[in-house]
C-alpha atoms as one frame of an Amber mdcrd trajectory, in Angstrom:
protein
  38.423 -60.793  32.227  39.235 -58.690  29.421  41.907 -60.001  26.893  43.471
 -57.859  24.260  45.494 -59.395  21.711  48.810 -57.912  20.873  48.372 -54.883
  18.362  51.020 -53.000  16.236  53.307 -50.785  18.014  54.775 -47.372  17.030
  58.311 -46.278  17.813  58.335 -42.795  19.421  61.964 -41.860  20.164  63.457
 -44.919  21.665  60.387 -46.261  23.064  58.022 -48.833  21.385  54.378 -47.920
  22.135  51.507 -50.129  21.421  48.853 -48.471  19.017  46.048 -48.867  21.607
  48.090 -47.023  24.244  48.561 -44.263  21.755  44.827 -44.025  20.804  43.623
 -43.914  24.378  46.369 -42.214  26.248  47.464 -39.662  23.624  45.065 -39.248
  20.684  42.033 -39.156  23.182  43.380 -36.310  25.137  44.034 -34.196  21.981
  40.395 -34.840  20.939  39.020 -33.865  24.493  41.193 -30.584  24.258  39.832
 -29.939  20.763  36.270 -30.544  21.605  36.529 -28.371  24.760  38.174 -25.640
  22.783  35.268 -25.818  20.256  32.630 -25.522  22.903  34.371 -22.742  24.668
  34.682 -20.853  21.410  31.006 -21.303  20.681  30.017 -19.874  24.067  32.407
 -16.903  23.648  30.879 -16.217  20.362  27.364 -16.493  21.891  28.259 -14.024
  24.645  29.679 -11.501  22.263  26.953 -11.610  19.877  23.906 -11.504  22.374
  25.361  -9.605  25.139  26.198  -6.655  22.751  22.931  -6.899  20.883  20.822
  -7.013  24.046  22.616  -4.194  25.548  22.172  -2.034  22.609  18.448  -2.838
  22.420  18.138  -1.868  26.227  19.848   1.466  25.639  17.590   2.299  22.715
  14.496   1.316  24.534  15.616   3.427  27.558  15.617   6.603  25.492  11.950
   6.402  24.383  10.494   9.489  25.771   6.962   8.439  26.801   4.921   5.436
  28.263   1.886   4.097  26.582   0.493   1.369  24.201   1.470   3.864  21.260
   5.100   2.824  21.974   4.671  -0.817  20.754   5.146  -0.091  17.225   8.493
   1.697  18.142   9.532  -1.338  20.211   8.667  -3.648  17.286  10.772  -1.608
  14.939  13.690  -1.693  17.476  13.563  -5.515  17.758  13.362  -5.631  13.840
  16.525  -3.607  13.495  18.426  -6.234  15.634  18.413  -8.500  12.613  18.076
 -11.430  14.921  15.120 -13.675  13.632  14.510 -15.383  17.011  14.389 -12.011
  18.725  12.107 -10.466  16.232   9.814 -13.477  16.346   9.656 -13.220  20.165
   8.358  -9.788  20.109   5.810 -10.802  17.058   4.390 -13.440  19.559   4.081
 -10.848  22.338   2.088  -8.525  19.821  -0.086 -11.500  18.841  -0.962 -12.328
  22.394  -1.563  -8.594  23.179  -4.238  -8.723  20.489  -5.762 -12.278  21.174
  -5.553 -12.526  25.034  -5.366  -8.900  26.395  -7.772  -6.842  23.947  -4.810
  -4.724  23.106  -4.761  -3.256  26.564  -1.565  -4.834  27.722   1.591  -6.420
  26.361   2.065  -9.915  27.867   4.945 -10.371  30.181   7.938 -10.215  27.973
   9.859 -12.434  30.296   7.983 -15.534  28.961   9.202 -15.107  25.530  12.637
 -13.494  26.081  14.368 -16.755  27.263  17.559 -18.450  26.126  15.621 -21.562
  25.430  13.347 -19.615  22.832  16.105 -17.425  21.312  19.224 -19.501  21.040
  19.718 -22.179  18.302  20.276 -25.752  19.212  24.032 -25.671  18.933  24.364
 -22.535  20.975  21.840 -23.723  23.675  23.484 -27.058  23.940  26.976 -25.468
  24.398  25.522 -23.594  27.414  24.424 -26.806  29.306  26.500 -28.998  31.509
  26.204 -32.100  29.258  28.964 -31.445  26.925  31.202 -30.916  29.935  30.108
 -34.151  31.610  30.398 -36.111  28.459  34.013 -35.041  28.116  34.710 -35.963
  31.588  33.250 -39.299  31.145  35.029 -39.980  27.949  38.440 -38.971  29.681
  37.815 -41.220  32.734  36.838 -44.018  30.336  39.888 -43.705  28.281  41.931
 -43.727  31.439  40.361 -46.916  32.624  41.007 -48.648  29.347  44.646 -47.467
  29.388  45.105 -48.846  32.940  43.546 -52.244  31.524  45.932 -51.966  28.401
  48.895 -51.566  30.845  48.207 -55.073  32.177  47.517 -56.682  28.728  50.171
 -54.985  26.580  52.774 -53.650  28.957  55.126 -50.801  27.930  58.817 -51.326
  28.340  59.441 -48.047  29.815  58.192 -48.363  33.470  57.873 -44.442  33.942
  55.953 -44.005  30.651  53.782 -46.997  31.551  52.835 -45.348  34.865  52.079
 -42.045  33.238  50.120 -43.147  30.259  46.746 -43.639  32.107  46.448 -40.294
  33.479  46.352 -37.728  30.640  42.836 -38.576  29.490  41.424 -38.318  33.005
  43.346 -35.235  33.914  42.499 -33.237  30.695  38.758 -34.475  30.985  38.542
 -33.054  34.533  40.267 -29.750  33.427  38.047 -29.473  30.381  34.850 -30.109
  32.210  35.804 -27.586  34.899  36.643 -24.754  32.318  33.527 -25.718  30.356
  31.126 -25.796  33.266  32.495 -22.603  34.734  32.204 -20.658  31.369  28.853
 -22.027  30.367  27.480 -21.031  33.801  29.054 -17.439  33.577  27.752 -16.984
  29.991  24.258 -18.404  30.702  23.874 -16.086  33.909  25.067 -12.999  32.050
  22.728 -13.450  29.092  19.842 -14.315  31.594  20.409 -11.073  33.407  20.578
  -9.034  30.105  17.106 -10.696  29.067  15.619  -9.845  32.478  16.830  -6.323
  32.019  15.266  -6.155  28.701  11.908  -7.358  29.938  12.113  -4.789  32.743
  12.884  -1.852  30.568  10.118  -2.766  28.174   7.705  -2.704  31.129   8.766
   0.785  31.849   7.730   1.845  28.332   4.321   0.011  27.618   1.708  -1.419
  29.864   2.742  -5.079  30.653   0.262  -7.571  32.038   1.749  -9.220  35.138
   0.484 -10.654  38.470   0.097  -7.370  39.902  -1.868  -6.208  37.177  -4.146
  -9.184  37.331  -4.727  -8.551  41.049  -5.411  -4.897  40.322  -7.815  -5.868
  37.823  -9.611  -8.211  40.012  -9.849  -5.718  42.899 -11.413  -3.180  40.372
 -13.882  -5.745  39.142 -14.954  -6.264  42.832 -15.359  -2.626  43.301 -17.282
  -2.221  40.146 -19.590  -5.127  41.091 -20.031  -3.509  44.613 -20.961  -0.208
  43.126 -23.465  -1.877  40.521 -25.114  -3.750  43.525 -25.407  -0.621  45.597
 -26.910   1.318  42.642 -29.449  -1.772  41.999 -30.353  -1.679  45.761 -30.920
   2.075  45.851 -33.051   1.737  42.821 -35.076  -1.152  44.293 -35.469   0.785
  47.650 -36.679   3.812  45.756 -39.195   1.718  43.622 -40.447  -0.120  46.729
 -40.879   3.306  48.561 -42.898   4.614  45.564 -45.062   1.531  45.486 -45.733
   1.891  49.137 -46.811   5.506  48.852 -49.193   4.648  46.015
């Protein structure tokens, strides 16, 4: 059994409230709300920054008038003009792999570099995950549990207040977790859609190596091999015929 010694109390109005009740039932909910507001603000700023930037980049790529490898330097300059180091480095990696892996014939699939995990900083990426929401929910529930135990160990004279004190942390923890979870999911889906659109529009302006490209290359290699075998067989038959006639 948990035993809590009597702690100092604070007079609020005409009610004497122990300090521990004040910490877990009043201060903790305020901290939960403040933390939730901070994460929500971070996600909102992330959406405003990257959605606008990606949309502008997509629109500028769409107006490129022609298709071909000669458009890759144009794309590189457009990425550089975004002034986002992570986005610029992502396209640099695509160009490097184009030279090393694909003999400058195709650009690698942009979708493998244009991801939230590679573009967002640690704080921005962490805010888009469910872990902060679950953490605040856990803190709220834990604070309510402690408040319930404190009500036994350090009772509050006002019965109505004593009954209400345990619930604010849990209630605000649930509300904060729901709001954060919904917002992070919405922002994440919006930005992932924008990145998918960007990858798609890049493929409309430069040759991109994808699964279909690989299959087409394999089929073409089989056809080339077949033609070479037919040519070799024809030459062998012609040589055999000449030897038979001589």
